[in-house]
Amino acid sequence: FEVYNEQVRDLQRRSLQPEGLKVRMHPRTGVEVVGLTEWPITNQRHMLERIAAAQENRTIAATQMNENSSRAHTVFSLNIMQIEVDAKGP
């Protein structure tokens, strides 16, 4: 996601989110962005594809110092879950 003009945008969605996403404090898991897209990732290639898709949706605008400057703060979050597998399956 990115924070641009004090609004949170989901970079995995191509459509605009004029109201922005809500950020709240969850009592057990901490800070969360409500409605943020989550993708199950099973390998490095898939993760890099998701990052590339988000990269295309970032907000950029020219500044006096750099014509392709990012005008937003971008956050990439990765949650790792380990599943133990035995002869009977997961």
Coordinates of C-alpha atoms in Angstrom, one line a residue:
F1 CA 0.0 0.0 0.0
E2 CA 1.0 3.6 -0.2
V3 CA 0.3 6.7 1.8
Y4 CA -0.3 9.7 -0.5
N5 CA -1.8 13.1 0.5
E6 CA -2.7 11.6 3.9
Q7 CA -4.8 8.7 2.3
V8 CA -4.0 5.0 2.1
R9 CA -4.3 3.3 -1.3
D10 CA -4.1 -0.4 -2.1
L11 CA -1.4 -0.8 -4.8
Q12 CA -2.8 -4.2 -5.8
R13 CA -6.0 -2.6 -7.1
R14 CA -6.0 -0.7 -10.4
S15 CA -9.2 1.2 -9.6
L16 CA -9.0 4.4 -7.7
Q17 CA -10.1 4.5 -4.1
P18 CA -11.3 8.1 -3.6
E19 CA -12.0 7.7 0.1
G20 CA -8.8 5.8 0.9
L21 CA -8.5 2.8 3.1
K22 CA -9.0 3.0 6.9
V23 CA -6.1 2.3 9.2
R24 CA -6.9 1.0 12.7
M25 CA -5.3 -0.6 15.7
H26 CA -6.2 -4.2 16.2
P27 CA -6.0 -5.3 19.9
R28 CA -4.2 -8.5 19.1
T29 CA -2.3 -8.0 15.8
G30 CA -1.5 -4.3 15.9
V31 CA -1.9 -1.8 13.1
E32 CA -4.0 -3.0 10.1
V33 CA -5.3 -1.5 6.9
V34 CA -9.0 -2.5 6.5
G35 CA -9.8 -3.9 3.1
L36 CA -6.2 -4.3 1.9
T37 CA -5.7 -6.9 -0.7
E38 CA -3.9 -10.1 0.5
W39 CA -2.3 -12.6 -1.9
P40 CA -1.1 -16.1 -1.0
I41 CA 2.5 -16.4 -2.3
T42 CA 4.1 -19.7 -2.8
N43 CA 7.4 -18.8 -4.5
Q44 CA 9.8 -16.0 -5.3
R45 CA 8.6 -15.4 -8.8
H46 CA 5.0 -14.9 -7.7
M47 CA 6.1 -12.4 -5.0
L48 CA 8.2 -10.4 -7.6
E49 CA 5.1 -10.3 -9.9
R50 CA 3.0 -8.8 -7.1
I51 CA 5.7 -6.2 -6.3
A52 CA 5.9 -5.3 -10.0
A53 CA 2.1 -4.9 -10.2
A54 CA 2.2 -2.6 -7.2
Q55 CA 5.1 -0.7 -8.7
E56 CA 2.9 0.1 -11.8
N57 CA 0.2 1.6 -9.6
R58 CA 2.4 3.9 -7.5
T59 CA 1.7 7.6 -7.5
I60 CA 4.6 9.6 -9.1
A61 CA 4.8 13.2 -10.0
A62 CA 7.6 15.6 -11.1
T63 CA 9.4 17.7 -8.6
Q64 CA 12.1 20.3 -9.2
M65 CA 14.8 17.8 -8.3
N66 CA 13.4 14.7 -10.1
E67 CA 10.9 14.3 -12.8
N68 CA 9.9 10.8 -11.7
S69 CA 9.9 11.3 -8.0
S70 CA 7.6 9.2 -5.8
R71 CA 5.3 11.5 -4.0
A72 CA 4.1 8.8 -1.6
H73 CA 5.4 6.5 1.1
T74 CA 5.1 2.9 -0.1
V75 CA 4.9 -0.1 2.3
F76 CA 5.4 -3.8 1.4
S77 CA 4.3 -6.2 4.1
L78 CA 5.1 -9.9 4.1
N79 CA 3.5 -12.3 6.6
I80 CA 5.2 -15.7 6.7
M81 CA 3.2 -18.8 7.7
Q82 CA 4.8 -22.1 8.1
I83 CA 2.7 -25.2 7.6
E84 CA 4.0 -28.5 9.0
V85 CA 3.4 -31.4 6.6
D86 CA 3.7 -35.1 7.5
A87 CA 2.8 -38.3 5.8
K88 CA -0.9 -37.6 6.3
G89 CA -0.7 -34.1 4.7
P90 CA -0.9 -30.6 6.2

